[in-house]
PDB file of C-alpha atoms in Angstrom:
ATOM      1  CA  GLN A   1       6.790  12.269   2.445  1.00 90.00           C
ATOM      2  CA  VAL A   2       8.377  12.938   5.796  1.00 94.00           C
ATOM      3  CA  GLN A   3      10.872  10.378   7.038  1.00 97.00           C
ATOM      4  CA  LEU A   4      12.762  10.134  10.316  1.00 97.00           C
ATOM      5  CA  GLN A   5      16.208   8.562  10.333  1.00 98.00           C
ATOM      6  CA  GLN A   6      17.742   7.808  13.690  1.00 98.00           C
ATOM      7  CA  TRP A   7      21.114   6.578  14.839  1.00 97.00           C
ATOM      8  CA  GLY A   8      23.300   6.184  17.894  1.00 96.00           C
ATOM      9  CA  ALA A   9      25.342   3.774  19.972  1.00 92.00           C
ATOM     10  CA  GLY A  10      23.635   0.445  20.514  1.00 91.00           C
ATOM     11  CA  LEU A  11      25.696  -1.031  23.352  1.00 97.00           C
ATOM     12  CA  LEU A  12      26.458   0.800  26.561  1.00 97.00           C
ATOM     13  CA  LYS A  13      27.913  -0.056  29.934  1.00 97.00           C
ATOM     14  CA  PRO A  14      26.129   0.858  33.169  1.00 97.00           C
ATOM     15  CA  SER A  15      26.666   4.492  34.202  1.00 97.00           C
ATOM     16  CA  GLU A  16      27.407   5.620  30.638  1.00 97.00           C
ATOM     17  CA  THR A  17      25.346   8.164  28.715  1.00 98.00           C
ATOM     18  CA  LEU A  18      22.981   7.095  25.962  1.00 98.00           C
ATOM     19  CA  SER A  19      23.113   9.368  22.929  1.00 98.00           C
ATOM     20  CA  LEU A  20      20.761   9.176  19.941  1.00 98.00           C
ATOM     21  CA  THR A  21      20.007  11.532  17.057  1.00 98.00           C
ATOM     22  CA  CYS A  22      17.004  11.735  14.755  1.00 98.00           C
ATOM     23  CA  ALA A  23      17.045  13.562  11.408  1.00 97.00           C
ATOM     24  CA  VAL A  24      13.922  14.822   9.672  1.00 96.00           C
ATOM     25  CA  TYR A  25      13.801  14.496   5.900  1.00 96.00           C
ATOM     26  CA  GLY A  26      11.201  15.613   3.388  1.00 94.00           C
ATOM     27  CA  GLY A  27       9.217  18.000   5.526  1.00 90.00           C
ATOM     28  CA  SER A  28       9.152  21.017   7.748  1.00 89.00           C
ATOM     29  CA  PHE A  29      10.851  20.907  11.109  1.00 89.00           C
ATOM     30  CA  SER A  30       8.979  23.815  12.596  1.00 90.00           C
ATOM     31  CA  GLY A  31       5.418  23.619  13.788  1.00 89.00           C
ATOM     32  CA  TYR A  32       5.745  20.184  15.360  1.00 93.00           C
ATOM     33  CA  TYR A  33       6.803  18.606  18.620  1.00 94.00           C
ATOM     34  CA  TRP A  34       9.526  15.976  18.248  1.00 96.00           C
ATOM     35  CA  SER A  35       9.448  13.111  20.722  1.00 95.00           C
ATOM     36  CA  TRP A  36      11.517  10.210  21.942  1.00 97.00           C
ATOM     37  CA  ILE A  37       9.679   7.053  22.997  1.00 97.00           C
ATOM     38  CA  ARG A  38      11.157   3.783  24.222  1.00 97.00           C
ATOM     39  CA  GLN A  39       9.988   0.192  24.449  1.00 97.00           C
ATOM     40  CA  PRO A  40      11.735  -2.280  26.767  1.00 96.00           C
ATOM     41  CA  PRO A  41      11.849  -5.865  25.512  1.00 96.00           C
ATOM     42  CA  GLY A  42       8.373  -7.398  25.608  1.00 94.00           C
ATOM     43  CA  LYS A  43       6.829  -4.283  27.131  1.00 94.00           C
ATOM     44  CA  GLY A  44       4.789  -1.265  26.099  1.00 93.00           C
ATOM     45  CA  LEU A  45       5.611   2.222  24.903  1.00 94.00           C
ATOM     46  CA  GLU A  46       6.983   4.842  27.273  1.00 93.00           C
ATOM     47  CA  TRP A  47       7.183   8.476  26.292  1.00 93.00           C
ATOM     48  CA  ILE A  48      10.556   9.974  27.257  1.00 94.00           C
ATOM     49  CA  GLY A  49      10.317  13.582  26.254  1.00 93.00           C
ATOM     50  CA  GLU A  50       9.948  16.103  23.439  1.00 93.00           C
ATOM     51  CA  ILE A  51      11.223  19.310  21.933  1.00 94.00           C
ATOM     52  CA  ASN A  52       9.853  21.812  19.452  1.00 92.00           C
ATOM     53  CA  HIS A  53      11.726  23.848  16.864  1.00 89.00           C
ATOM     54  CA  SER A  54      12.155  26.685  19.340  1.00 90.00           C
ATOM     55  CA  GLY A  55      13.928  24.404  21.784  1.00 92.00           C
ATOM     56  CA  SER A  56      11.103  24.203  24.305  1.00 91.00           C
ATOM     57  CA  THR A  57      11.221  20.819  26.057  1.00 92.00           C
ATOM     58  CA  ASN A  58       8.958  18.581  28.135  1.00 90.00           C
ATOM     59  CA  TYR A  59      10.107  15.428  29.873  1.00 92.00           C
ATOM     60  CA  ASN A  60       8.512  12.394  31.470  1.00 91.00           C
ATOM     61  CA  PRO A  61       8.735  13.133  35.202  1.00 89.00           C
ATOM     62  CA  SER A  62      10.049   9.622  35.860  1.00 91.00           C
ATOM     63  CA  LEU A  63      13.115  10.258  33.659  1.00 94.00           C
ATOM     64  CA  LYS A  64      13.462  14.024  33.888  1.00 94.00           C
ATOM     65  CA  SER A  65      16.552  14.042  36.087  1.00 96.00           C
ATOM     66  CA  ARG A  66      18.544  12.034  33.530  1.00 97.00           C
ATOM     67  CA  VAL A  67      17.176  13.245  30.182  1.00 97.00           C
ATOM     68  CA  THR A  68      18.282  16.042  27.903  1.00 98.00           C
ATOM     69  CA  ILE A  69      16.716  16.619  24.496  1.00 97.00           C
ATOM     70  CA  SER A  70      18.245  19.185  22.171  1.00 97.00           C
ATOM     71  CA  VAL A  71      17.616  20.448  18.664  1.00 95.00           C
ATOM     72  CA  ASP A  72      19.749  21.556  15.726  1.00 94.00           C
ATOM     73  CA  THR A  73      17.381  23.369  13.396  1.00 91.00           C
ATOM     74  CA  SER A  74      20.136  24.006  10.846  1.00 92.00           C
ATOM     75  CA  LYS A  75      20.303  20.259  10.252  1.00 93.00           C
ATOM     76  CA  ASN A  76      16.655  19.422  11.025  1.00 94.00           C
ATOM     77  CA  GLN A  77      17.834  17.105  13.772  1.00 96.00           C
ATOM     78  CA  PHE A  78      17.024  16.510  17.398  1.00 97.00           C
ATOM     79  CA  SER A  79      18.920  14.444  19.922  1.00 98.00           C
ATOM     80  CA  LEU A  80      18.425  12.485  23.113  1.00 98.00           C
ATOM     81  CA  LYS A  81      20.870  12.061  25.955  1.00 98.00           C
ATOM     82  CA  LEU A  82      20.083   9.790  28.880  1.00 98.00           C
ATOM     83  CA  SER A  83      22.688   9.745  31.606  1.00 97.00           C
ATOM     84  CA  SER A  84      23.690   7.103  34.128  1.00 97.00           C
ATOM     85  CA  VAL A  85      22.068   4.253  32.259  1.00 97.00           C
ATOM     86  CA  THR A  86      21.322   0.894  33.864  1.00 97.00           C
ATOM     87  CA  ALA A  87      20.021  -2.404  32.536  1.00 97.00           C
ATOM     88  CA  ALA A  88      16.495  -1.009  33.002  1.00 97.00           C
ATOM     89  CA  ASP A  89      17.195   1.424  30.170  1.00 98.00           C
ATOM     90  CA  THR A  90      17.643  -1.421  27.700  1.00 98.00           C
ATOM     91  CA  ALA A  91      14.994  -0.819  25.059  1.00 98.00           C
ATOM     92  CA  VAL A  92      14.201   0.063  21.492  1.00 98.00           C
ATOM     93  CA  TYR A  93      14.208   3.843  21.236  1.00 98.00           C
ATOM     94  CA  TYR A  94      11.986   5.591  18.692  1.00 98.00           C
ATOM     95  CA  CYS A  95      11.809   9.166  17.530  1.00 98.00           C
ATOM     96  CA  ALA A  96       8.450  10.504  16.353  1.00 97.00           C
ATOM     97  CA  ARG A  97       6.710  13.622  15.092  1.00 96.00           C
ATOM     98  CA  GLY A  98       3.930  14.920  17.276  1.00 94.00           C
ATOM     99  CA  ILE A  99       0.990  16.988  16.162  1.00 93.00           C
ATOM    100  CA  VAL A 100       0.445  19.546  18.903  1.00 88.00           C
ATOM    101  CA  VAL A 101      -1.912  22.512  18.718  1.00 87.00           C
ATOM    102  CA  VAL A 102      -1.255  25.433  21.038  1.00 86.00           C
ATOM    103  CA  VAL A 103      -4.349  27.361  22.088  1.00 86.00           C
ATOM    104  CA  ALA A 104      -3.976  30.336  24.403  1.00 87.00           C
ATOM    105  CA  ALA A 105      -0.500  29.143  25.371  1.00 84.00           C
ATOM    106  CA  THR A 106      -1.829  25.671  26.253  1.00 83.00           C
ATOM    107  CA  PRO A 107      -0.521  22.771  24.131  1.00 83.00           C
ATOM    108  CA  TYR A 108      -3.024  20.094  23.131  1.00 86.00           C
ATOM    109  CA  TYR A 109      -1.416  16.810  22.073  1.00 84.00           C
ATOM    110  CA  TYR A 110      -3.200  15.269  19.116  1.00 90.00           C
ATOM    111  CA  TYR A 111      -1.204  12.321  17.785  1.00 94.00           C
ATOM    112  CA  MET A 112       2.174  11.091  16.528  1.00 95.00           C
ATOM    113  CA  ASP A 113       1.994  10.536  12.814  1.00 95.00           C
ATOM    114  CA  VAL A 114       5.557   9.770  11.710  1.00 97.00           C
ATOM    115  CA  TRP A 115       7.941   7.417  13.496  1.00 98.00           C
ATOM    116  CA  GLY A 116      11.554   6.434  13.056  1.00 97.00           C
ATOM    117  CA  LYS A 117      12.427   2.766  12.624  1.00 97.00           C
ATOM    118  CA  GLY A 118      13.848   2.456  16.095  1.00 97.00           C
ATOM    119  CA  THR A 119      17.296   1.930  17.584  1.00 98.00           C
ATOM    120  CA  THR A 120      18.017  -0.987  19.883  1.00 98.00           C
ATOM    121  CA  VAL A 121      20.024   0.069  22.916  1.00 98.00           C
ATOM    122  CA  THR A 122      21.429  -2.554  25.242  1.00 98.00           C
ATOM    123  CA  VAL A 123      22.996  -1.738  28.594  1.00 97.00           C
ATOM    124  CA  SER A 124      25.268  -4.476  29.836  1.00 96.00           C
ATOM    125  CA  SER A 125      28.517  -4.756  31.700  1.00 94.00           C
TER     126      SER A 125
ATOM    127  CA  GLN B   1       1.485   9.942  34.881  1.00 51.00           C
ATOM    128  CA  SER B   2      -0.594   6.725  34.939  1.00 60.00           C
ATOM    129  CA  ALA B   3      -0.828   4.565  31.847  1.00 81.00           C
ATOM    130  CA  LEU B   4      -4.175   3.978  30.242  1.00 93.00           C
ATOM    131  CA  THR B   5      -5.676   0.509  30.813  1.00 96.00           C
ATOM    132  CA  GLN B   6      -6.011  -1.943  27.939  1.00 97.00           C
ATOM    133  CA  PRO B   7      -6.725  -5.678  27.942  1.00 97.00           C
ATOM    134  CA  ALA B   8      -3.532  -7.674  27.570  1.00 96.00           C
ATOM    135  CA  SER B   9      -4.899  -9.723  24.713  1.00 97.00           C
ATOM    136  CA  VAL B  10      -7.876 -10.201  22.432  1.00 98.00           C
ATOM    137  CA  SER B  11      -8.491 -12.708  19.686  1.00 97.00           C
ATOM    138  CA  GLY B  12     -10.844 -13.328  16.817  1.00 96.00           C
ATOM    139  CA  SER B  13     -11.282 -15.407  13.726  1.00 97.00           C
ATOM    140  CA  PRO B  14     -10.868 -14.118  10.182  1.00 97.00           C
ATOM    141  CA  GLY B  15     -13.903 -12.122   9.109  1.00 97.00           C
ATOM    142  CA  GLN B  16     -15.061 -11.423  12.635  1.00 97.00           C
ATOM    143  CA  SER B  17     -15.001  -8.103  14.470  1.00 97.00           C
ATOM    144  CA  ILE B  18     -13.132  -7.333  17.658  1.00 98.00           C
ATOM    145  CA  THR B  19     -13.025  -4.352  19.974  1.00 98.00           C
ATOM    146  CA  ILE B  20     -10.114  -3.206  22.107  1.00 98.00           C
ATOM    147  CA  SER B  21     -10.885  -0.941  25.039  1.00 98.00           C
ATOM    148  CA  CYS B  22      -8.743   1.811  26.503  1.00 97.00           C
ATOM    149  CA  THR B  23      -9.818   3.039  29.906  1.00 97.00           C
ATOM    150  CA  GLY B  24      -8.576   6.276  31.355  1.00 94.00           C
ATOM    151  CA  THR B  25      -9.983   8.853  33.709  1.00 92.00           C
ATOM    152  CA  SER B  26     -11.931  12.084  33.621  1.00 91.00           C
ATOM    153  CA  SER B  27      -8.553  13.851  33.419  1.00 88.00           C
ATOM    154  CA  ASP B  28      -7.509  12.300  30.128  1.00 89.00           C
ATOM    155  CA  VAL B  29      -9.768  10.167  27.916  1.00 93.00           C
ATOM    156  CA  GLY B  30     -12.920  11.574  29.483  1.00 93.00           C
ATOM    157  CA  SER B  31     -11.956  15.206  29.041  1.00 90.00           C
ATOM    158  CA  TYR B  32     -10.542  15.381  25.538  1.00 91.00           C
ATOM    159  CA  ASN B  33     -11.323  13.941  22.107  1.00 93.00           C
ATOM    160  CA  LEU B  34      -7.600  13.412  21.623  1.00 93.00           C
ATOM    161  CA  VAL B  35      -7.303   9.634  21.690  1.00 95.00           C
ATOM    162  CA  SER B  36      -5.105   7.959  19.092  1.00 97.00           C
ATOM    163  CA  TRP B  37      -4.428   4.306  18.300  1.00 98.00           C
ATOM    164  CA  TYR B  38      -1.245   2.701  16.998  1.00 98.00           C
ATOM    165  CA  GLN B  39      -0.597  -0.684  15.417  1.00 98.00           C
ATOM    166  CA  GLN B  40       2.757  -2.348  15.931  1.00 98.00           C
ATOM    167  CA  HIS B  41       3.915  -5.490  14.177  1.00 97.00           C
ATOM    168  CA  PRO B  42       6.843  -7.419  15.687  1.00 95.00           C
ATOM    169  CA  GLY B  43      10.125  -5.651  15.125  1.00 95.00           C
ATOM    170  CA  LYS B  44       8.465  -2.655  13.521  1.00 97.00           C
ATOM    171  CA  ALA B  45       7.740   0.896  14.576  1.00 97.00           C
ATOM    172  CA  PRO B  46       4.219   1.843  15.680  1.00 98.00           C
ATOM    173  CA  LYS B  47       1.865   3.054  12.954  1.00 97.00           C
ATOM    174  CA  LEU B  48      -0.905   5.586  13.479  1.00 97.00           C
ATOM    175  CA  MET B  49      -4.305   3.981  12.807  1.00 98.00           C
ATOM    176  CA  ILE B  50      -6.832   6.318  14.441  1.00 97.00           C
ATOM    177  CA  TYR B  51      -6.568   9.893  15.705  1.00 96.00           C
ATOM    178  CA  GLU B  52      -8.923  12.299  17.457  1.00 95.00           C
ATOM    179  CA  VAL B  53     -10.961   9.299  18.683  1.00 96.00           C
ATOM    180  CA  SER B  54     -12.421   8.267  15.330  1.00 97.00           C
ATOM    181  CA  LYS B  55     -10.517   9.762  12.398  1.00 97.00           C
ATOM    182  CA  ARG B  56      -8.499   7.574  10.029  1.00 97.00           C
ATOM    183  CA  PRO B  57      -5.279   8.732   8.369  1.00 95.00           C
ATOM    184  CA  SER B  58      -5.084   8.421   4.635  1.00 95.00           C
ATOM    185  CA  GLY B  59      -4.277   4.860   3.635  1.00 95.00           C
ATOM    186  CA  VAL B  60      -5.695   3.161   6.722  1.00 97.00           C
ATOM    187  CA  SER B  61      -8.404   0.626   5.959  1.00 96.00           C
ATOM    188  CA  ASN B  62     -11.980   1.582   6.825  1.00 96.00           C
ATOM    189  CA  ARG B  63     -12.162  -1.726   8.682  1.00 97.00           C
ATOM    190  CA  PHE B  64     -10.585   0.207  11.544  1.00 98.00           C
ATOM    191  CA  SER B  65     -12.836   2.507  13.540  1.00 98.00           C
ATOM    192  CA  GLY B  66     -12.684   4.310  16.850  1.00 98.00           C
ATOM    193  CA  SER B  67     -15.160   5.589  19.395  1.00 97.00           C
ATOM    194  CA  LYS B  68     -15.373   6.902  22.928  1.00 97.00           C
ATOM    195  CA  SER B  69     -17.843   6.753  25.768  1.00 97.00           C
ATOM    196  CA  GLY B  70     -17.080   8.491  29.013  1.00 96.00           C
ATOM    197  CA  ASN B  71     -13.586   7.565  30.179  1.00 96.00           C
ATOM    198  CA  THR B  72     -13.230   4.630  27.781  1.00 97.00           C
ATOM    199  CA  ALA B  73     -12.111   4.729  24.168  1.00 97.00           C
ATOM    200  CA  SER B  74     -12.453   1.766  21.842  1.00 98.00           C
ATOM    201  CA  LEU B  75     -10.838   0.504  18.660  1.00 98.00           C
ATOM    202  CA  THR B  76     -12.943  -1.811  16.517  1.00 98.00           C
ATOM    203  CA  ILE B  77     -11.541  -3.896  13.697  1.00 98.00           C
ATOM    204  CA  SER B  78     -14.117  -5.451  11.420  1.00 97.00           C
ATOM    205  CA  GLY B  79     -13.588  -8.200   8.870  1.00 97.00           C
ATOM    206  CA  LEU B  80     -10.476  -9.431  10.681  1.00 97.00           C
ATOM    207  CA  GLN B  81      -7.572 -10.407   8.467  1.00 97.00           C
ATOM    208  CA  ALA B  82      -4.396 -12.270   9.266  1.00 97.00           C
ATOM    209  CA  GLU B  83      -2.366  -9.094   8.695  1.00 97.00           C
ATOM    210  CA  ASP B  84      -4.221  -7.395  11.546  1.00 98.00           C
ATOM    211  CA  GLU B  85      -2.411  -9.593  14.053  1.00 98.00           C
ATOM    212  CA  ALA B  86      -0.265  -7.114  15.958  1.00 98.00           C
ATOM    213  CA  ASP B  87       0.009  -5.129  19.165  1.00 97.00           C
ATOM    214  CA  TYR B  88      -2.252  -2.112  19.529  1.00 98.00           C
ATOM    215  CA  TYR B  89      -1.643   0.895  21.758  1.00 97.00           C
ATOM    216  CA  CYS B  90      -3.932   3.744  22.690  1.00 97.00           C
ATOM    217  CA  CYS B  91      -2.676   7.190  23.600  1.00 95.00           C
ATOM    218  CA  SER B  92      -4.428  10.199  25.072  1.00 93.00           C
ATOM    219  CA  TYR B  93      -3.778  13.805  25.922  1.00 88.00           C
ATOM    220  CA  ALA B  94      -3.895  14.165  29.695  1.00 82.00           C
ATOM    221  CA  GLY B  95      -3.438  17.848  30.323  1.00 79.00           C
ATOM    222  CA  SER B  96      -0.679  20.309  29.622  1.00 68.00           C
ATOM    223  CA  SER B  97       1.583  19.050  32.393  1.00 69.00           C
ATOM    224  CA  THR B  98       1.514  15.420  31.265  1.00 72.00           C
ATOM    225  CA  SER B  99       2.073  15.416  27.503  1.00 79.00           C
ATOM    226  CA  TRP B 100       1.621  11.921  26.033  1.00 84.00           C
ATOM    227  CA  VAL B 101       0.139   8.959  27.960  1.00 88.00           C
ATOM    228  CA  PHE B 102       0.065   5.482  26.426  1.00 93.00           C
ATOM    229  CA  GLY B 103      -1.943   2.403  27.221  1.00 95.00           C
ATOM    230  CA  GLY B 104      -0.150  -0.784  28.150  1.00 95.00           C
ATOM    231  CA  GLY B 105      -0.875  -2.384  24.793  1.00 96.00           C
ATOM    232  CA  THR B 106      -3.126  -5.209  23.570  1.00 97.00           C
ATOM    233  CA  LYS B 107      -1.946  -8.220  21.608  1.00 97.00           C
ATOM    234  CA  LEU B 108      -4.416  -9.144  18.895  1.00 98.00           C
ATOM    235  CA  THR B 109      -4.334 -12.747  17.753  1.00 97.00           C
ATOM    236  CA  VAL B 110      -6.145 -13.751  14.579  1.00 96.00           C
ATOM    237  CA  LEU B 111      -7.090 -17.399  15.071  1.00 93.00           C
TER     238      LEU B 111
END
């Protein structure tokens, strides 16, 4: 049974860089797209970005200028960095496994079937 | 990258059925049978309930069903139980340049 374990700093000051890591246990790392999603307090889910085992990334256009997602296949881990954080970045951050089927070089996004437990990140001076 | 539209809240009594709608456009929900639904209890991570419009993952109760008509997908929960009280989110593929698009979420209250 695949499990995602995530960790990272939970309290940041404005302008600092958020850094989170998600480790994949009990399953294959390749063949999937690995996403980061966040949820501000009392609000809905916002997709941040994703990476596959080859290191190919896609980002939410609204966050693209500040986001970097990387992968370490030797450890079955992927990481999120979000620079220049503000109070608006305060949220619970989740990692998740995405089922994506590539047909003729076009990715089709099916669903996210495994989620991490979430990491609460607070940005405050 | 516009969010899909869901009602903010729905409610029902135990044993009743409720339906949550998820309205998109001809570029997302209307074009692909790639709508998924997630249940989220307070303080917990989302859980996949429905995928590819109407398929249920192993272990999900058959009280949960999904459908789609035009640009609107729907999640129906029959035989409501207290444990169904949660937030529900829809998600759809919206083309190769957009990746994942979520709905704003619907709070289900079991009266």
